[in-house]
Coordinates of C-alpha atoms in Angstrom, one line a residue:
Chain A
M22 CA -69.3 -5.6 -82.2
I23 CA -67.2 -4.4 -78.6
T24 CA -69.3 -3.2 -76.5
Q25 CA -67.6 0.9 -75.6
R26 CA -66.1 0.4 -71.8
R27 CA -67.0 3.7 -70.0
V28 CA -64.4 5.6 -67.6
L29 CA -64.5 8.5 -65.2
L30 CA -61.5 9.9 -64.5
V31 CA -62.2 11.4 -61.5
D32 CA -58.4 14.3 -61.0
D33 CA -58.5 17.8 -60.3
D34 CA -55.6 18.0 -63.0
R35 CA -56.7 19.3 -65.6
G36 CA -54.3 19.2 -68.1
F37 CA -53.9 15.4 -67.3
T38 CA -57.3 14.4 -67.6
G39 CA -57.4 16.5 -70.6
M40 CA -54.7 14.1 -71.8
L41 CA -55.4 10.8 -70.7
K42 CA -58.7 10.9 -72.2
L43 CA -57.8 11.6 -75.2
S44 CA -54.8 9.2 -75.2
L45 CA -57.9 6.4 -73.9
E46 CA -60.1 7.7 -76.2
T47 CA -57.6 6.9 -79.5
S48 CA -55.6 4.7 -78.2
A49 CA -57.9 2.2 -76.7
N50 CA -61.8 1.3 -76.8
F51 CA -62.7 3.6 -73.8
R52 CA -65.1 6.5 -73.0
V53 CA -64.4 8.2 -70.8
R54 CA -65.9 11.0 -68.9
V55 CA -63.5 14.1 -67.1
E56 CA -64.8 15.0 -63.6
N57 CA -62.3 17.7 -62.3
D58 CA -64.7 18.5 -59.0
P59 CA -64.1 16.1 -56.9
S60 CA -67.4 17.4 -55.1
R61 CA -69.3 16.3 -57.8
A62 CA -68.0 12.8 -58.5
V63 CA -71.2 11.1 -57.6
E64 CA -72.8 13.3 -59.2
A65 CA -71.1 12.6 -62.7
A66 CA -71.3 9.4 -61.8
L67 CA -74.8 8.7 -61.6
D68 CA -75.1 9.9 -64.0
F69 CA -72.5 8.5 -67.0
R70 CA -72.8 4.5 -65.4
P71 CA -68.8 3.9 -66.1
D72 CA -68.2 0.4 -66.1
L73 CA -64.7 1.7 -63.8
I74 CA -63.7 5.0 -61.6
L75 CA -59.9 6.4 -61.7
L76 CA -59.6 8.4 -59.0
D77 CA -56.9 10.9 -57.6
V78 CA -55.5 10.5 -54.3
I79 CA -54.9 14.4 -53.5
M80 CA -57.6 16.6 -55.0
H81 CA -58.1 20.6 -53.9
G82 CA -61.6 20.1 -51.9
K83 CA -61.8 16.8 -51.2
E84 CA -59.5 14.2 -50.8
G85 CA -59.7 10.6 -52.7
G86 CA -60.9 8.5 -50.5
E87 CA -63.7 10.2 -49.2
V88 CA -64.9 10.7 -53.0
A89 CA -64.4 6.4 -52.5
V90 CA -66.0 6.5 -49.7
E91 CA -69.5 8.1 -50.7
M92 CA -68.9 6.4 -54.0
H93 CA -69.5 2.7 -51.5
D94 CA -72.0 4.2 -49.9
C95 CA -73.9 4.9 -52.8
P96 CA -76.2 1.5 -54.0
E97 CA -76.2 2.3 -57.4
L98 CA -72.2 2.6 -57.4
K99 CA -70.5 0.3 -54.7
R100 CA -69.6 -2.9 -57.7
V101 CA -68.3 -0.3 -59.8
P102 CA -64.4 -1.0 -60.1
M103 CA -62.1 1.4 -58.7
I104 CA -58.3 2.1 -59.4
F105 CA -56.8 5.1 -57.3
L106 CA -54.5 6.8 -59.7
T107 CA -52.0 8.7 -57.4
A108 CA -48.4 10.9 -56.9
T109 CA -48.2 9.3 -53.7
V110 CA -47.0 6.7 -54.3
T111 CA -43.8 4.8 -56.0
K112 CA -43.7 2.1 -58.6
L113 CA -41.5 0.0 -55.8
E114 CA -44.7 0.8 -53.0
V115 CA -47.1 -0.6 -55.4
E116 CA -45.8 -3.5 -57.1
E117 CA -44.2 -4.4 -53.1
Q118 CA -47.9 -4.7 -51.9
K119 CA -49.9 -8.2 -53.7
G120 CA -51.2 -7.2 -57.1
G121 CA -50.7 -3.1 -56.3
R122 CA -53.0 -3.0 -53.6
I123 CA -53.0 -0.1 -50.6
G124 CA -55.6 -2.0 -47.9
G125 CA -57.8 -3.7 -50.9
R126 CA -57.7 -0.7 -53.2
R127 CA -56.1 -1.1 -56.7
F128 CA -53.4 1.6 -56.6
V129 CA -50.9 3.4 -60.1
A130 CA -48.2 4.7 -59.4
K131 CA -48.0 8.5 -61.5
P132 CA -46.6 8.7 -63.9
I133 CA -47.8 4.8 -65.8
D134 CA -46.8 4.3 -69.4
L135 CA -50.1 4.5 -71.1
D136 CA -50.2 0.7 -72.5
E137 CA -49.9 -0.6 -69.1
L138 CA -52.6 1.7 -67.4
V139 CA -55.0 0.2 -70.1
R140 CA -53.8 -3.3 -69.3
I141 CA -54.6 -2.1 -65.6
I142 CA -57.8 -1.2 -66.9
E143 CA -59.2 -4.0 -68.5
E144 CA -58.1 -6.5 -65.7
N145 CA -60.1 -4.7 -63.8
L146 CA -63.4 -4.3 -66.0
N147 CA -62.8 -8.7 -66.7
G148 CA -62.6 -9.5 -62.5
N149 CA -65.0 -7.0 -62.2
P150 CA -67.4 -6.8 -64.7
A151 CA -70.6 -4.2 -64.5
Chain B
M2 CA 3.3 1.6 -21.1
T3 CA 0.2 1.9 -18.8
D4 CA -2.4 2.6 -21.3
R5 CA -3.5 6.2 -19.7
S6 CA -6.1 7.0 -22.8
S7 CA -8.3 4.0 -21.9
D8 CA -7.5 4.6 -18.2
R9 CA -10.8 5.6 -16.0
L10 CA -9.7 5.4 -12.7
P11 CA -7.2 7.7 -11.2
V12 CA -3.1 7.4 -11.1
N13 CA -2.4 4.9 -8.8
F14 CA 0.0 7.0 -7.1
H15 CA 2.3 3.7 -5.2
Q16 CA 2.4 2.0 -9.1
P17 CA 5.9 1.8 -10.7
L18 CA 6.3 4.1 -13.2
K19 CA 8.8 4.1 -15.8
I20 CA 10.7 7.5 -16.1
L21 CA 13.4 9.4 -18.5
V22 CA 15.6 12.0 -16.9
V23 CA 16.7 15.0 -19.4
E24 CA 19.5 16.5 -17.8
D25 CA 23.0 18.2 -19.2
S26 CA 23.9 18.8 -16.4
P27 CA 26.0 15.8 -14.2
V28 CA 25.1 16.6 -10.6
D29 CA 21.4 17.4 -11.5
S30 CA 21.0 14.9 -13.3
R31 CA 22.5 12.1 -10.7
L32 CA 21.0 13.9 -8.2
L33 CA 17.2 13.1 -9.5
E34 CA 18.3 9.9 -10.8
S35 CA 18.7 9.2 -7.4
M36 CA 15.7 10.6 -5.6
I37 CA 13.5 9.2 -8.0
T38 CA 14.9 5.7 -7.6
K39 CA 14.7 6.2 -3.9
E40 CA 11.5 7.7 -3.6
L41 CA 9.6 6.4 -6.5
R42 CA 11.3 2.7 -6.4
P43 CA 10.4 3.3 -10.8
A44 CA 9.8 0.3 -13.1
L45 CA 12.8 1.7 -15.4
L46 CA 14.7 5.1 -15.2
R47 CA 17.3 6.2 -17.9
A48 CA 19.0 10.1 -18.0
A49 CA 19.8 11.5 -21.5
N50 CA 21.9 14.5 -21.3
S51 CA 20.5 15.9 -24.9
L52 CA 17.3 16.2 -26.9
A53 CA 18.5 13.8 -29.6
G54 CA 19.5 11.1 -26.3
A55 CA 15.7 11.4 -25.2
F56 CA 14.4 10.2 -28.6
E57 CA 16.7 7.5 -28.4
C58 CA 15.6 6.5 -25.5
F59 CA 12.1 6.8 -26.7
A60 CA 13.0 4.4 -29.9
K61 CA 14.0 1.8 -27.4
E62 CA 11.6 2.2 -24.8
E63 CA 8.4 3.7 -24.0
F64 CA 7.5 6.2 -20.5
D65 CA 4.8 7.2 -18.2
A66 CA 7.0 10.3 -17.0
V67 CA 9.7 12.4 -18.4
I68 CA 11.9 15.1 -16.1
L69 CA 13.1 17.6 -18.5
D70 CA 15.6 20.8 -18.5
L71 CA 14.6 22.8 -21.1
N72 CA 17.8 23.7 -22.1
V73 CA 20.1 21.2 -23.2
P74 CA 23.3 21.2 -25.9
D75 CA 21.0 20.8 -28.6
S76 CA 18.0 22.4 -28.0
H77 CA 16.9 26.0 -26.0
G78 CA 13.2 26.8 -23.4
E79 CA 10.2 26.6 -24.9
E80 CA 11.8 24.4 -28.6
T81 CA 12.4 21.5 -26.2
I82 CA 8.9 20.7 -24.5
L83 CA 7.7 21.7 -27.9
R84 CA 9.3 19.0 -29.9
L85 CA 9.4 16.6 -27.1
V86 CA 5.4 16.6 -26.6
E87 CA 5.4 16.8 -30.3
K88 CA 7.4 13.3 -31.0
N89 CA 5.6 11.7 -28.0
P90 CA 2.1 13.4 -27.6
A91 CA 0.7 10.6 -24.7
V92 CA 4.1 11.2 -22.0
A93 CA 3.8 13.0 -19.1
V94 CA 6.4 16.6 -18.6
V95 CA 7.7 17.9 -15.1
V96 CA 9.9 20.4 -16.5
N97 CA 13.0 20.7 -14.5
T98 CA 14.3 24.7 -14.5
S99 CA 16.2 26.7 -13.2
F100 CA 15.0 29.5 -9.6
Q101 CA 16.3 32.4 -12.4
D102 CA 13.7 31.1 -14.8
E103 CA 10.4 30.1 -12.4
E104 CA 8.4 32.1 -15.7
A105 CA 10.1 29.2 -18.2
G106 CA 8.4 26.5 -15.7
V107 CA 5.1 28.5 -16.0
K108 CA 5.0 29.0 -19.7
A109 CA 5.9 25.4 -20.3
L110 CA 2.5 24.5 -19.0
G111 CA 1.2 26.0 -21.7
L112 CA 3.1 23.8 -24.2
G113 CA 2.5 20.4 -22.6
A114 CA 4.0 20.7 -19.8
Q115 CA 2.0 18.8 -16.8
D116 CA 4.0 20.1 -14.3
F117 CA 6.8 21.7 -13.3
L118 CA 10.4 22.2 -10.8
I119 CA 12.7 24.7 -9.9
K120 CA 16.2 23.3 -9.1
G121 CA 17.3 23.1 -5.9
A122 CA 14.0 23.6 -4.3
Y123 CA 12.7 20.6 -3.8
D124 CA 13.1 17.5 -2.2
A125 CA 12.1 13.6 -2.9
R126 CA 8.5 13.6 -1.6
A127 CA 7.2 16.8 -3.4
L128 CA 9.8 15.1 -7.0
R129 CA 7.2 12.0 -6.4
K130 CA 4.7 14.2 -5.9
A131 CA 4.5 16.1 -8.8
I132 CA 5.4 13.4 -11.0
Y133 CA 2.7 11.5 -10.0
F134 CA 0.3 14.1 -10.3
A135 CA 1.6 15.3 -14.1
L136 CA 0.8 11.9 -14.5
E137 CA -3.1 12.1 -13.2
R138 CA -3.4 15.4 -14.7
K139 CA -2.0 14.1 -18.6
R140 CA -4.6 10.9 -17.8
L141 CA -7.2 14.0 -17.0
N142 CA -6.3 15.6 -20.2
T143 CA -6.2 13.5 -22.8
R144 CA -9.6 11.8 -21.2
L145 CA -10.8 15.7 -21.8
V146 CA -9.9 15.7 -25.7
E147 CA -11.4 12.7 -26.4
A148 CA -14.3 13.1 -25.0
G149 CA -13.9 16.9 -27.2
E150 CA -13.6 14.4 -30.2
E151 CA -16.2 12.4 -29.5
L152 CA -18.8 15.8 -28.6
K153 CA -17.8 17.1 -32.2
R154 CA -18.6 13.2 -34.3
T155 CA -21.1 13.1 -32.1
R156 CA -22.9 17.0 -33.6
D157 CA -21.1 16.0 -36.9
R158 CA -23.3 13.4 -36.7
L159 CA -26.8 14.9 -35.5
V160 CA -26.1 17.7 -38.3
E161 CA -25.2 15.3 -41.2
A162 CA -28.7 13.4 -39.7
E163 CA -30.9 17.2 -40.1
R164 CA -29.8 17.9 -43.0
M165 CA -31.0 14.7 -45.1
K166 CA -34.1 14.8 -43.1
I167 CA -34.6 18.4 -44.6
A168 CA -33.6 17.0 -48.1
G169 CA -35.5 13.9 -47.5
G170 CA -38.9 16.3 -47.0
L171 CA -38.0 19.0 -49.7
A172 CA -36.9 15.6 -52.2
T173 CA -40.1 13.5 -51.4
G174 CA -42.3 17.2 -52.0
V175 CA -41.1 18.4 -55.0
A176 CA -41.2 14.4 -56.6
H177 CA -44.8 14.4 -55.9
E178 CA -45.5 18.0 -57.4
I179 CA -43.1 16.6 -60.1
K180 CA -45.1 13.4 -61.2
N181 CA -48.3 15.2 -62.0
P182 CA -46.8 17.2 -65.3
L183 CA -44.1 14.5 -66.1
S184 CA -47.7 12.2 -66.5
I185 CA -49.3 14.9 -68.9
I186 CA -45.9 14.8 -70.5
L187 CA -46.1 11.6 -71.0
Y188 CA -49.9 10.8 -72.4
G189 CA -48.9 14.0 -74.3
V190 CA -45.6 12.5 -76.8
T191 CA -47.3 8.5 -76.6
Y192 CA -50.4 10.5 -78.2
L193 CA -48.0 12.5 -80.7
E194 CA -46.0 9.3 -81.7
K195 CA -49.5 7.2 -82.2
T196 CA -50.6 10.3 -84.6
L197 CA -46.9 11.5 -85.8
R198 CA -44.6 9.0 -85.4
D199 CA -42.9 7.7 -88.8
K200 CA -44.0 10.8 -91.2
D201 CA -40.6 13.2 -90.8
D202 CA -37.1 12.5 -89.6
T203 CA -37.3 15.7 -87.6
V204 CA -40.5 14.9 -86.0
N205 CA -38.8 11.3 -85.0
Y206 CA -35.8 12.6 -83.5
V207 CA -37.9 15.1 -81.6
L208 CA -40.2 12.4 -80.1
D209 CA -36.9 10.7 -79.2
N210 CA -35.5 13.6 -77.3
I211 CA -38.7 13.7 -75.4
R212 CA -39.0 10.2 -74.1
E213 CA -35.5 10.0 -73.3
A214 CA -35.8 13.1 -71.5
L215 CA -39.0 12.2 -69.6
G216 CA -37.3 8.7 -68.9
R217 CA -33.9 11.0 -67.2
A218 CA -36.8 13.4 -65.4
D219 CA -38.9 10.2 -64.0
M220 CA -35.7 8.4 -62.9
I221 CA -35.1 11.2 -61.1
V222 CA -37.9 11.4 -59.1
K223 CA -37.6 8.2 -58.0
D224 CA -34.3 8.4 -57.0
L225 CA -34.9 10.9 -55.0
L226 CA -38.3 9.2 -53.7
D227 CA -36.1 5.9 -52.8
F228 CA -33.9 8.2 -50.8
V229 CA -36.3 9.2 -48.9
S230 CA -38.3 5.9 -48.3
V231 CA -35.9 3.1 -47.3
S232 CA -37.0 3.0 -43.8
R233 CA -39.6 0.6 -44.6
L234 CA -37.3 -2.8 -44.8
S235 CA -38.8 -6.2 -45.8
R236 CA -35.7 -8.4 -44.4
R237 CA -35.4 -11.7 -44.6
V238 CA -32.4 -15.0 -44.2
T239 CA -30.5 -14.4 -47.4
S240 CA -27.0 -15.2 -49.0
P241 CA -25.0 -13.0 -50.1
A242 CA -23.5 -15.3 -52.7
A243 CA -26.7 -15.1 -54.2
L244 CA -27.4 -11.7 -53.8
A245 CA -24.1 -11.5 -55.9
G246 CA -25.0 -14.3 -57.8
K247 CA -28.3 -12.1 -59.1
V248 CA -26.7 -8.8 -59.4
V249 CA -23.7 -10.3 -61.7
G250 CA -26.9 -11.8 -64.1
M251 CA -28.2 -8.7 -64.8
L252 CA -24.8 -7.4 -66.0
R253 CA -23.3 -10.4 -67.7
L254 CA -23.9 -8.6 -71.3
Q255 CA -22.0 -5.8 -69.9
M256 CA -19.1 -7.6 -68.6
E257 CA -18.8 -9.7 -71.9
E258 CA -19.3 -6.2 -73.8
K259 CA -16.0 -4.8 -72.0
K260 CA -14.6 -7.9 -71.6
I261 CA -14.5 -7.2 -67.5
S262 CA -14.4 -10.9 -65.9
V263 CA -16.3 -11.5 -62.6
R264 CA -15.5 -13.5 -59.7
V265 CA -17.8 -14.2 -57.0
A266 CA -16.3 -16.0 -53.6
L267 CA -18.8 -15.9 -51.5
Q268 CA -19.0 -20.0 -50.8
D269 CA -18.4 -19.3 -47.4
A270 CA -20.3 -15.8 -46.6
P271 CA -22.2 -16.0 -44.1
A272 CA -25.9 -15.5 -44.1
V273 CA -27.7 -12.0 -43.2
R274 CA -31.0 -11.0 -42.0
V275 CA -31.3 -8.0 -45.1
D276 CA -34.1 -6.9 -47.2
P277 CA -32.9 -8.7 -50.5
D278 CA -33.9 -5.8 -52.9
R279 CA -32.5 -2.9 -51.5
V280 CA -29.1 -4.8 -51.1
I281 CA -29.5 -5.5 -54.9
Q282 CA -29.7 -1.7 -55.7
V283 CA -27.1 -1.2 -53.5
L284 CA -24.9 -4.1 -55.3
L285 CA -25.7 -3.0 -58.8
N286 CA -25.1 0.4 -57.7
V287 CA -21.3 -0.5 -56.9
V288 CA -20.8 -2.7 -59.4
L289 CA -21.9 -0.3 -62.1
N290 CA -19.7 1.7 -60.4
A291 CA -17.0 -0.7 -60.7
W292 CA -17.6 -1.3 -64.1
H293 CA -16.9 2.6 -64.9
A294 CA -13.9 2.9 -63.7
T295 CA -12.3 -0.9 -64.7
P296 CA -10.9 -0.8 -68.2
P297 CA -11.3 -3.7 -71.1
G298 CA -9.8 -7.2 -69.7
G299 CA -9.6 -5.5 -65.8
Q300 CA -11.7 -8.1 -63.0
I301 CA -14.2 -7.4 -60.4
V302 CA -13.8 -9.6 -57.3
F303 CA -16.6 -10.1 -54.6
H304 CA -15.4 -11.7 -51.3
A305 CA -16.4 -11.8 -47.9
E306 CA -14.7 -11.5 -44.3
T307 CA -16.5 -11.6 -40.7
L308 CA -15.1 -9.1 -38.1
G309 CA -15.2 -7.5 -35.0
P310 CA -15.7 -4.0 -34.1
R311 CA -12.1 -3.3 -33.2
E312 CA -11.6 -5.0 -36.3
A313 CA -13.8 -3.1 -38.4
A314 CA -12.7 0.0 -36.3
S315 CA -8.9 -0.8 -37.8
L316 CA -10.3 -1.0 -41.4
V317 CA -13.0 2.6 -41.3
P318 CA -10.9 5.1 -40.8
G319 CA -12.3 7.7 -38.6
T320 CA -14.3 5.2 -36.1
S321 CA -13.4 4.0 -33.5
P322 CA -14.9 0.3 -31.5
G323 CA -17.4 2.3 -29.8
D324 CA -19.1 3.2 -33.5
W325 CA -19.8 -0.5 -34.3
P326 CA -22.4 -2.0 -31.6
A327 CA -22.9 -5.1 -33.2
P328 CA -20.9 -8.8 -32.0
L329 CA -20.0 -9.1 -35.5
Y330 CA -20.5 -7.7 -39.0
A331 CA -20.8 -9.5 -41.9
V332 CA -18.7 -7.8 -44.4
L333 CA -18.7 -8.2 -48.4
H334 CA -15.7 -6.2 -50.8
I335 CA -16.4 -5.5 -54.3
D336 CA -12.5 -5.1 -55.1
D337 CA -12.0 -3.3 -58.8
T338 CA -9.3 -3.1 -61.0
G339 CA -10.4 0.2 -61.8
T340 CA -8.8 3.7 -61.9
G341 CA -9.8 4.1 -58.3
I342 CA -10.9 7.2 -56.7
P343 CA -9.1 10.1 -56.5
A344 CA -8.0 10.6 -52.6
D345 CA -9.5 14.6 -52.6
K346 CA -13.3 12.9 -53.4
L347 CA -13.0 10.1 -50.7
G348 CA -15.1 12.3 -48.8
E349 CA -17.9 13.6 -51.0
V350 CA -19.0 10.2 -52.8
F351 CA -21.3 9.8 -50.9
D352 CA -23.0 13.2 -50.5
P353 CA -26.2 13.6 -52.7
F354 CA -25.7 15.0 -56.2
F355 CA -22.0 14.3 -56.0
T356 CA -21.2 12.4 -60.0
T357 CA -18.0 11.9 -61.6
R358 CA -20.5 10.9 -64.3
R359 CA -22.4 14.6 -65.2
S360 CA -21.6 14.9 -68.2
A361 CA -22.7 11.5 -69.2
G362 CA -26.3 11.9 -67.6
G363 CA -24.8 10.3 -63.6
I364 CA -27.2 12.8 -60.8
G365 CA -25.0 11.5 -58.5
M366 CA -28.0 9.6 -55.5
G367 CA -26.9 6.3 -56.4
L368 CA -24.4 6.2 -53.0
A369 CA -26.7 8.5 -51.3
V370 CA -28.7 6.0 -51.7
C371 CA -27.0 3.1 -51.3
R372 CA -25.5 5.0 -48.0
N373 CA -29.2 5.5 -47.2
I374 CA -30.1 1.6 -47.3
M375 CA -27.2 1.0 -45.9
E376 CA -27.5 2.6 -42.8
S377 CA -31.0 1.8 -42.3
H378 CA -29.8 -2.4 -41.9
Q379 CA -27.1 -0.7 -39.3
G380 CA -24.7 -1.4 -41.5
R381 CA -22.3 0.7 -43.9
I382 CA -20.5 1.2 -47.2
V383 CA -16.8 2.4 -47.6
L384 CA -14.9 2.9 -50.5
A385 CA -11.5 3.1 -50.1
N386 CA -8.6 2.9 -53.5
R387 CA -6.5 -0.7 -52.6
T388 CA -2.8 -0.6 -52.5
E389 CA -2.5 -2.8 -55.1
G390 CA -4.9 0.0 -57.3
G391 CA -8.4 0.1 -58.6
A392 CA -10.9 0.4 -56.0
R393 CA -12.4 -1.7 -53.2
A394 CA -16.2 -1.1 -51.7
S395 CA -17.1 -3.0 -48.2
L396 CA -21.0 -3.7 -47.5
F397 CA -20.6 -4.3 -43.1
F398 CA -24.0 -6.0 -41.9
P399 CA -24.2 -6.3 -38.9
M400 CA -25.2 -9.9 -37.2
E401 CA -27.6 -9.5 -34.6
G402 CA -27.5 -11.7 -31.7
A403 CA -24.5 -13.8 -33.6
T404 CA -22.4 -15.4 -31.8
E405 CA -19.5 -18.2 -32.9
E406 CA -22.0 -20.9 -32.5
N407 CA -24.3 -20.2 -33.8
F408 CA -22.6 -18.3 -37.3
P409 CA -19.7 -20.1 -37.9
A410 CA -18.1 -17.4 -39.5
R411 CA -15.5 -18.1 -42.2
G412 CA -13.5 -15.9 -44.1
E413 CA -12.5 -16.2 -47.7
D414 CA -9.8 -18.9 -47.1
G415 CA -12.0 -21.6 -45.4
Q416 CA -10.4 -20.6 -41.7
T417 CA -13.0 -20.0 -39.3
N418 CA -12.5 -16.6 -37.6
K419 CA -13.3 -18.0 -34.1
G420 CA -11.1 -15.9 -31.0
R421 CA -10.1 -13.5 -34.0
C422 CA -13.2 -10.9 -32.4
A423 CA -12.6 -10.8 -28.4

């Protein structure tokens, strides 16, 4: 049996997280936990133990970059692959970068097709087994 | 005739002039002519006894200054100076008026004359001074007009830059805010498609429509962001022929479908340092516009030439050589045999949100983005109607540091352009 991969989704837009969780869980074999409050993202990650974290950049209260640093400082989480899912960059800007990385981080531009997002999640899971 | 418009030095009082005397009284005319000959030693002296006669002289020769009697058989008073200046705006005019009519002389100064004389009240020295002073005033006035025009052009450019900065800021903010809701709709419709597709024709119809609308909204946001984010370019030395080849390849099917033949005559076009992806974006826009405008069986032709600032300025209305700072420009022309651009629309085609295909879903960002891309390359894009019909899009790329040795510029005919760009 293929084990269900666990994805933590940190984004303060409830409409977006609800819809993405529904899509990822029904169309792909993922278990998704949503955290809409960025200041509780580390807590949620320690509790959920995700295989991968999807992180928004511009959020109320705390920016995605800060959350990423907190995760990295936490020994239990520092090896969990992380993908920034953001509307602040365009697809072109992401494509211009090698492997869609900006400053060593994997970026994905919103809006992104579900199939493409699933492909990128799987790539990053395989490259970084949890 | 001396080119006074570009003269930056005061008039030389010993320079021999070309002078025309317009005077219907033979006595006054002879008196003037003899004074001028003795005192000024002119390079050319002609006399006419009517305004029509004066125009005949101007048709044959150029003059630096005119001594003008306001009352000649075929014209009287103000009308005389107005008609003369309208036809010959560059010439310096000294009005010669009778002593009862000093008022008319003063008035003539406001109508385009540079000085006036009162008949019988001047000698040869005063005449000489009047003519040379008139020339100097004309020169200063011309410079003032040129400076005013330059000021207006600069102001227009600044206003435009400010406008685009505001539009850019707005576009980025709006685009960002729209992308989140777009994502929600995208995942929502993806989910509905997976669960409901093919269960009901109406559901399929609704899903297709939402998908299509979503694609359009995403495209608008992308165009808006493209429009404001062209400042970062990754430039490479690139051959225009390769870029055009790529674009033609992308559009091959559309061209075949409409039976439009495409000719790329760029084998001799000089290489340019550009961001190839961005230039392809410009070419795609331009060629797709040409495709839309060209009826079946038509033709689209790419060709190139190399131009200096002077030639570029003469080709692009509203620009002077000073607006073309690079020593040479590689120019790519894309000609079509389409319907051309309505003359009253030529000034607007590069404005954001201008489109002639609104009903077909055009949002009018294409050419605005193209202009931005070309300007970020320190180049230009120009659209014009060809005299033989159809439109021509011209892309000007600066060849920085180009000299004729390291850029053996060649035109389409294979002739070197050596020596053409002084």
